CSV table of C-alpha atoms in Angstrom, one decimal:
chain,number,residue,atom,x,y,z
A,22,MET,CA,188.0,44.8,12.6
A,23,THR,CA,188.3,47.5,9.9
A,24,THR,CA,191.0,50.1,10.2
A,25,ASP,CA,190.8,53.2,7.9
A,26,HIS,CA,193.8,55.1,6.5
A,27,THR,CA,191.9,56.7,3.7
A,28,ASP,CA,192.5,59.9,5.6
A,29,THR,CA,196.2,59.1,6.2
A,30,LEU,CA,198.0,61.6,5.4
A,31,PRO,CA,197.2,65.9,3.3
A,32,SER,CA,196.0,75.2,-4.6
A,33,PHE,CA,196.1,79.2,-3.7
A,34,PRO,CA,197.2,81.8,-1.3
A,35,ARG,CA,193.7,83.4,-1.2
A,36,ALA,CA,191.0,81.6,0.7
A,37,ALA,CA,187.5,81.3,-0.7
A,38,ALA,CA,184.1,80.4,0.8
A,39,SER,CA,183.0,76.9,1.4
A,40,ALA,CA,182.0,75.1,-1.8
A,41,ASP,CA,179.7,72.2,-1.4
A,42,ILE,CA,179.3,70.9,-4.9
A,43,SER,CA,176.0,69.3,-4.1
A,44,ALA,CA,174.6,72.8,-3.5
A,45,PRO,CA,172.6,74.5,-6.3
A,46,ASN,CA,175.2,77.1,-7.2
A,47,PRO,CA,178.6,76.4,-5.6
A,48,PRO,CA,181.4,78.8,-6.3
A,49,HIS,CA,183.4,76.6,-8.7
A,50,ALA,CA,180.8,74.2,-10.1
A,51,ARG,CA,177.5,75.4,-11.6
A,52,GLU,CA,176.3,72.0,-12.7
A,53,ALA,CA,174.5,69.5,-10.6
A,54,VAL,CA,176.9,66.8,-9.4
A,55,SER,CA,177.1,64.0,-6.9
A,56,PRO,CA,176.8,65.0,-3.2
A,57,CYS,CA,179.6,62.5,-2.6
A,58,ALA,CA,182.3,65.0,-3.3
A,59,VAL,CA,182.5,68.3,-1.4
A,60,ALA,CA,185.0,71.2,-1.9
A,61,SER,CA,186.4,72.4,1.4
A,62,ARG,CA,186.1,75.8,3.1
A,63,ALA,CA,189.8,76.2,2.3
A,64,ALA,CA,189.3,75.7,-1.4
A,65,VAL,CA,190.4,78.3,-3.8
A,66,THR,CA,190.4,78.7,-7.6
A,67,PRO,CA,192.0,75.6,-9.2
A,68,PRO,CA,195.0,76.1,-11.6
A,69,GLU,CA,193.0,75.6,-14.8
A,70,ASP,CA,194.4,76.0,-18.3
A,71,SER,CA,193.4,79.6,-18.6
A,72,THR,CA,194.8,82.5,-20.6
A,73,GLY,CA,193.9,85.1,-17.9
A,74,ASP,CA,196.4,87.6,-16.8
A,75,GLU,CA,196.8,86.0,-13.4
A,76,ASN,CA,197.7,82.6,-14.9
A,77,ARG,CA,199.9,84.1,-17.5
A,78,ASN,CA,201.9,85.9,-14.8
A,79,ARG,CA,202.1,83.0,-12.4
A,80,VAL,CA,205.0,80.6,-12.6
A,81,ARG,CA,203.6,77.3,-13.5
A,82,ARG,CA,204.3,74.8,-10.8
A,83,PRO,CA,203.7,71.0,-11.0
A,84,LEU,CA,200.3,69.9,-9.7
A,85,ALA,CA,199.7,66.7,-7.7
A,86,LEU,CA,196.5,65.0,-6.6
A,87,VAL,CA,196.9,63.0,-3.4
A,88,THR,CA,194.1,60.8,-2.1
A,89,GLY,CA,193.7,59.9,1.5
A,90,ALA,CA,195.6,63.0,2.6
A,91,SER,CA,194.4,64.2,6.0
A,92,ARG,CA,196.8,62.2,8.1
A,93,GLY,CA,199.6,59.6,8.2
A,94,ILE,CA,201.3,58.6,4.9
A,95,GLY,CA,199.1,60.8,2.7
A,96,LEU,CA,199.6,63.9,4.8
A,97,ALA,CA,203.4,63.3,4.8
A,98,ILE,CA,203.3,62.9,1.0
A,99,ALA,CA,201.4,66.2,0.6
A,100,GLY,CA,203.9,68.0,2.8
A,101,ALA,CA,206.9,66.5,0.9
A,102,LEU,CA,205.5,67.4,-2.5
A,103,ALA,CA,204.7,70.9,-1.3
A,104,ALA,CA,208.3,71.3,-0.1
A,105,GLU,CA,209.4,70.4,-3.7
A,106,GLY,CA,207.1,73.1,-5.1
A,107,TYR,CA,204.0,71.2,-6.1
A,108,ASP,CA,200.6,72.7,-5.9
A,109,LEU,CA,198.2,70.3,-4.4
A,110,ILE,CA,194.7,68.8,-4.7
A,111,LEU,CA,194.0,66.7,-1.6
A,112,THR,CA,191.1,64.4,-0.9
A,113,CYS,CA,189.8,62.4,2.1
A,114,SER,CA,186.7,60.3,2.6
A,115,ARG,CA,185.6,61.5,6.0
A,116,THR,CA,187.7,63.9,8.0
A,117,LEU,CA,187.5,67.1,5.9
A,118,PRO,CA,188.1,69.6,8.8
A,119,ALA,CA,191.4,67.9,9.6
A,120,LEU,CA,192.3,67.9,5.9
A,121,GLU,CA,191.4,71.6,5.6
A,122,GLU,CA,193.6,72.5,8.6
A,123,ALA,CA,196.5,70.5,7.3
A,124,ALA,CA,196.2,72.0,3.8
A,125,ALA,CA,196.1,75.5,5.2
A,126,GLN,CA,199.3,74.9,7.2
A,127,ILE,CA,201.1,73.3,4.2
A,128,ALA,CA,200.1,76.3,2.0
A,129,ARG,CA,201.4,78.8,4.6
A,130,SER,CA,204.6,76.8,5.1
A,131,HIS,CA,205.6,76.3,1.5
A,132,GLY,CA,203.8,79.0,-0.4
A,133,VAL,CA,201.9,76.6,-2.7
A,134,PHE,CA,198.3,76.4,-3.7
A,135,CYS,CA,196.1,73.7,-2.0
A,136,ARG,CA,192.6,72.6,-2.7
A,137,THR,CA,190.8,70.1,-0.5
A,138,PHE,CA,187.8,67.8,-1.3
A,139,LEU,CA,185.7,65.3,0.6
A,140,CYS,CA,185.6,62.4,-1.9
A,141,ASP,CA,185.0,58.6,-1.4
A,142,GLY,CA,187.5,57.1,-3.8
A,143,GLY,CA,185.6,53.9,-3.8
A,144,ASP,CA,182.6,55.6,-5.2
A,145,PRO,CA,182.9,56.0,-9.0
A,146,GLU,CA,180.2,58.7,-9.1
A,147,ALA,CA,182.1,60.7,-6.4
A,148,VAL,CA,185.3,60.6,-8.4
A,149,GLU,CA,183.6,61.6,-11.6
A,150,ALA,CA,182.0,64.5,-9.8
A,151,LEU,CA,185.3,65.6,-8.4
A,152,PHE,CA,187.0,65.6,-11.8
A,153,ALA,CA,183.9,67.4,-13.3
A,154,VAL,CA,184.6,70.2,-10.8
A,155,LEU,CA,188.3,70.2,-11.4
A,156,GLY,CA,188.0,70.5,-15.2
A,157,THR,CA,191.0,70.5,-17.5
A,158,ILE,CA,193.6,71.1,-14.8
A,159,PRO,CA,197.3,70.7,-15.7
A,160,LEU,CA,197.7,67.6,-13.5
A,161,THR,CA,201.3,66.4,-13.2
A,162,LEU,CA,201.2,63.6,-10.7
A,163,LEU,CA,198.5,61.3,-9.2
A,164,VAL,CA,199.2,59.5,-6.0
A,165,ASN,CA,196.7,56.8,-5.1
A,166,ASN,CA,197.2,56.6,-1.4
A,167,ALA,CA,193.7,56.0,0.1
A,168,GLY,CA,193.2,52.6,1.6
A,169,ILE,CA,191.7,50.7,4.5
A,170,SER,CA,192.5,47.4,6.2
A,171,HIS,CA,190.4,44.7,7.7
A,172,ILE,CA,191.7,42.3,10.3
A,173,GLY,CA,189.8,39.1,11.1
A,174,LEU,CA,189.1,35.6,9.9
A,175,LEU,CA,187.9,35.4,6.3
A,176,GLN,CA,184.9,33.2,7.1
A,177,GLU,CA,183.7,35.9,9.6
A,178,MET,CA,184.0,38.7,7.1
A,179,THR,CA,180.8,40.1,5.6
A,180,VAL,CA,180.3,40.8,1.9
A,181,PRO,CA,179.9,44.5,2.5
A,182,GLU,CA,183.2,44.5,4.5
A,183,TRP,CA,184.9,42.7,1.6
A,184,ASN,CA,183.5,45.0,-1.0
A,185,ARG,CA,184.5,48.1,1.0
A,186,VAL,CA,188.1,47.0,1.2
A,187,ILE,CA,188.3,46.1,-2.5
A,188,SER,CA,186.5,49.3,-3.6
A,189,THR,CA,188.6,51.6,-1.4
A,190,ASN,CA,192.0,50.0,-2.0
A,191,LEU,CA,191.8,48.8,-5.6
A,192,SER,CA,188.8,50.1,-7.4
A,193,SER,CA,189.7,53.7,-6.4
A,194,CYS,CA,192.9,53.3,-8.3
A,195,PHE,CA,190.9,52.5,-11.4
A,196,TYR,CA,188.5,55.4,-10.9
A,197,PHE,CA,191.1,58.0,-10.3
A,198,CYS,CA,193.5,56.8,-13.1
A,199,ARG,CA,190.6,56.6,-15.5
A,200,ALA,CA,189.8,60.2,-14.8
A,201,ALA,CA,193.4,61.5,-14.7
A,202,ILE,CA,194.8,59.7,-17.8
A,203,PRO,CA,193.0,62.0,-20.3
A,204,LEU,CA,194.5,65.0,-18.5
A,205,PHE,CA,197.9,63.5,-18.8
A,206,LEU,CA,197.5,62.6,-22.5
A,207,ARG,CA,196.2,66.1,-23.2
A,208,ARG,CA,199.5,67.6,-22.0
A,209,THR,CA,201.6,64.5,-23.0
A,210,THR,CA,203.1,64.4,-19.5
A,211,GLY,CA,202.2,62.9,-16.1
A,212,SER,CA,203.0,60.2,-13.6
A,213,ILE,CA,201.1,57.8,-11.4
A,214,ILE,CA,202.3,56.4,-8.1
A,215,ASN,CA,200.2,53.8,-6.2
A,216,ILE,CA,200.8,53.2,-2.5
A,217,SER,CA,200.7,49.4,-2.0
A,218,SER,CA,201.9,47.0,0.7
A,219,VAL,CA,204.3,44.1,1.1
A,220,TRP,CA,201.2,42.0,1.8
A,221,GLY,CA,200.2,42.4,-1.8
A,222,SER,CA,203.0,40.0,-2.7
A,223,ALA,CA,203.5,38.0,0.5
A,224,GLY,CA,200.0,37.9,1.9
A,225,ALA,CA,199.0,38.2,5.5
A,226,SER,CA,197.0,35.9,7.7
A,227,MET,CA,193.9,37.6,9.1
A,228,GLU,CA,194.2,40.2,6.3
A,229,VAL,CA,193.0,38.3,3.3
A,230,ALA,CA,190.9,41.1,1.8
A,231,TYR,CA,193.7,43.7,2.3
A,232,SER,CA,196.3,41.4,0.8
A,233,ALA,CA,194.1,40.6,-2.2
A,234,SER,CA,193.4,44.3,-2.8
A,235,LYS,CA,197.1,45.3,-2.6
A,236,GLY,CA,198.0,42.3,-4.9
A,237,GLY,CA,195.5,43.8,-7.3
A,238,VAL,CA,197.1,47.2,-7.0
A,239,ASN,CA,200.5,45.6,-7.9
A,240,ALA,CA,199.1,43.9,-11.0
A,241,PHE,CA,197.1,47.0,-11.9
A,242,THR,CA,200.3,49.0,-11.7
A,243,LYS,CA,202.3,46.7,-14.0
A,244,ALA,CA,199.6,46.4,-16.6
A,245,LEU,CA,198.7,50.1,-16.8
A,246,ALA,CA,202.4,50.9,-17.0
A,247,LYS,CA,202.6,48.8,-20.2
A,248,GLU,CA,199.5,50.6,-21.6
A,249,LEU,CA,200.9,54.1,-20.9
A,250,ALA,CA,204.6,53.6,-21.6
A,251,PRO,CA,204.2,54.5,-25.3
A,252,SER,CA,202.8,57.9,-24.1
A,253,GLY,CA,205.7,58.4,-21.7
A,254,ILE,CA,203.5,58.3,-18.6
A,255,PRO,CA,205.2,56.1,-15.9
A,256,VAL,CA,203.1,54.1,-13.5
A,257,ASN,CA,204.8,52.7,-10.4
A,258,ALA,CA,204.0,51.5,-6.9
A,259,LEU,CA,205.6,51.6,-3.5
A,260,ALA,CA,205.0,48.4,-1.4
A,261,CYS,CA,205.3,49.6,2.1
A,262,GLY,CA,206.2,47.5,5.1
A,263,VAL,CA,205.0,48.5,8.6
A,264,VAL,CA,204.6,52.3,8.8
A,265,ASP,CA,204.0,54.0,12.1
A,266,THR,CA,200.6,55.4,11.5
A,267,GLU,CA,197.1,55.3,13.1
A,268,MET,CA,196.4,52.3,10.9
A,269,ASN,CA,198.7,50.2,13.1
A,270,GLN,CA,197.5,51.5,16.4
A,271,CYS,CA,195.0,48.6,16.5
A,272,PHE,CA,197.8,46.4,17.7
A,273,SER,CA,198.8,46.1,21.3
A,274,GLU,CA,202.2,47.3,22.4
A,275,GLU,CA,203.2,43.6,22.8
A,276,GLU,CA,202.1,42.9,19.3
A,277,ARG,CA,203.9,45.9,18.0
A,278,GLU,CA,207.2,44.9,19.7
A,279,ALA,CA,206.9,41.4,18.3
A,280,LEU,CA,206.3,42.8,14.8
A,281,ARG,CA,209.2,45.2,15.2
A,282,GLY,CA,211.5,42.3,16.2
A,283,GLU,CA,210.8,40.7,12.8
A,284,ILE,CA,212.2,43.7,10.9
A,285,PRO,CA,215.9,43.8,10.3
A,286,ALA,CA,216.0,47.6,10.5
A,287,ASP,CA,214.5,47.1,14.1
A,288,ARG,CA,211.9,49.8,13.7
A,289,PHE,CA,208.8,50.8,11.7
A,290,ALA,CA,209.0,53.2,8.8
A,291,SER,CA,208.0,56.8,9.4
A,292,PRO,CA,205.4,58.4,7.1
A,293,ASP,CA,208.0,60.9,6.1
A,294,GLU,CA,210.3,58.1,4.8
A,295,ILE,CA,207.5,56.9,2.5
A,296,ALA,CA,206.8,60.5,1.4
A,297,ARG,CA,210.5,61.0,0.5
A,298,ALA,CA,210.4,57.8,-1.6
A,299,VAL,CA,207.3,59.2,-3.4
A,300,VAL,CA,209.1,62.4,-4.2
A,301,HIS,CA,212.2,60.6,-5.5
A,302,LEU,CA,210.1,58.3,-7.6
A,303,ALA,CA,208.2,61.2,-9.1
A,304,GLN,CA,211.5,62.7,-10.2
A,305,MET,CA,212.8,59.6,-11.9
A,306,PRO,CA,212.9,59.3,-15.7
A,307,SER,CA,209.7,58.0,-17.4
A,308,TYR,CA,211.7,54.9,-18.5
A,309,LEU,CA,211.4,53.7,-14.9
A,310,THR,CA,207.8,52.3,-15.1
A,311,GLY,CA,205.9,49.2,-14.1
A,312,GLN,CA,207.9,48.7,-10.9
A,313,VAL,CA,206.6,47.7,-7.5
A,314,ILE,CA,209.3,49.0,-5.2
A,315,THR,CA,209.5,47.5,-1.7
A,316,ILE,CA,210.3,49.9,1.2
A,317,ASP,CA,210.2,47.7,4.4
A,318,GLY,CA,213.5,47.9,6.2
A,319,GLY,CA,214.6,44.5,4.8
A,320,TRP,CA,211.6,42.7,6.3
A,321,ILE,CA,210.0,40.7,3.5
């Protein structure tokens, strides 16, 4: 059984028309690009490095890109960053209407700019197309949150199922980081936070692919942190325990109670708690890098 939280969780006061970047002449992309990434109906002009009067007169706010942002952890992260004054670029792989609605509410509530995209993070061409549309944006923070799980015996897992978990959870971090790093280096600033899991270090029976992918995220985080440390760009990860999201609704109430009983805090984490941890981590000095920080209520 595969459970998707790529849509877990959610930049510009003015709304604009729908911008399908696979169309011949979309509003913000005049070049032919992959149909795998689609700008939403709530999309508005991105905060490009322009010398126009509007940009000169606008106070520059930090800009964050959050993947898997239409519900759960990603949506909570988007809201928490907006509350701290971040403009947002938000992606999801499937549920664009939900993401658009959430982004509009965040923009109204916090007075920030939001731009939404349908983008499969496990597809390198889709990620390249997304960044081609975004251009040389002044990106401040990348949060790689998108991910899916697969519950079942390894010997019964198909090759396509394995590949989907690895591409969504691990390869997407590579694709987004590869595209974002030049933007960070161009401005000599930036930060990367990867959302991982305690199963990346402890491993979970019946979740071999998920555990392997999150173990890869942890190693990816530590290695990339060493690579980018000389440039002052921190790379860290949050290894989450059980979070009360749709991803864990696949368990019965009896199973959830048994799982809750294993956690010293005697409860699941809320998405808002993970989001607050992301905000705090984003505000830390760049000398804090290469860390996989566990947030699990004392469980593992």
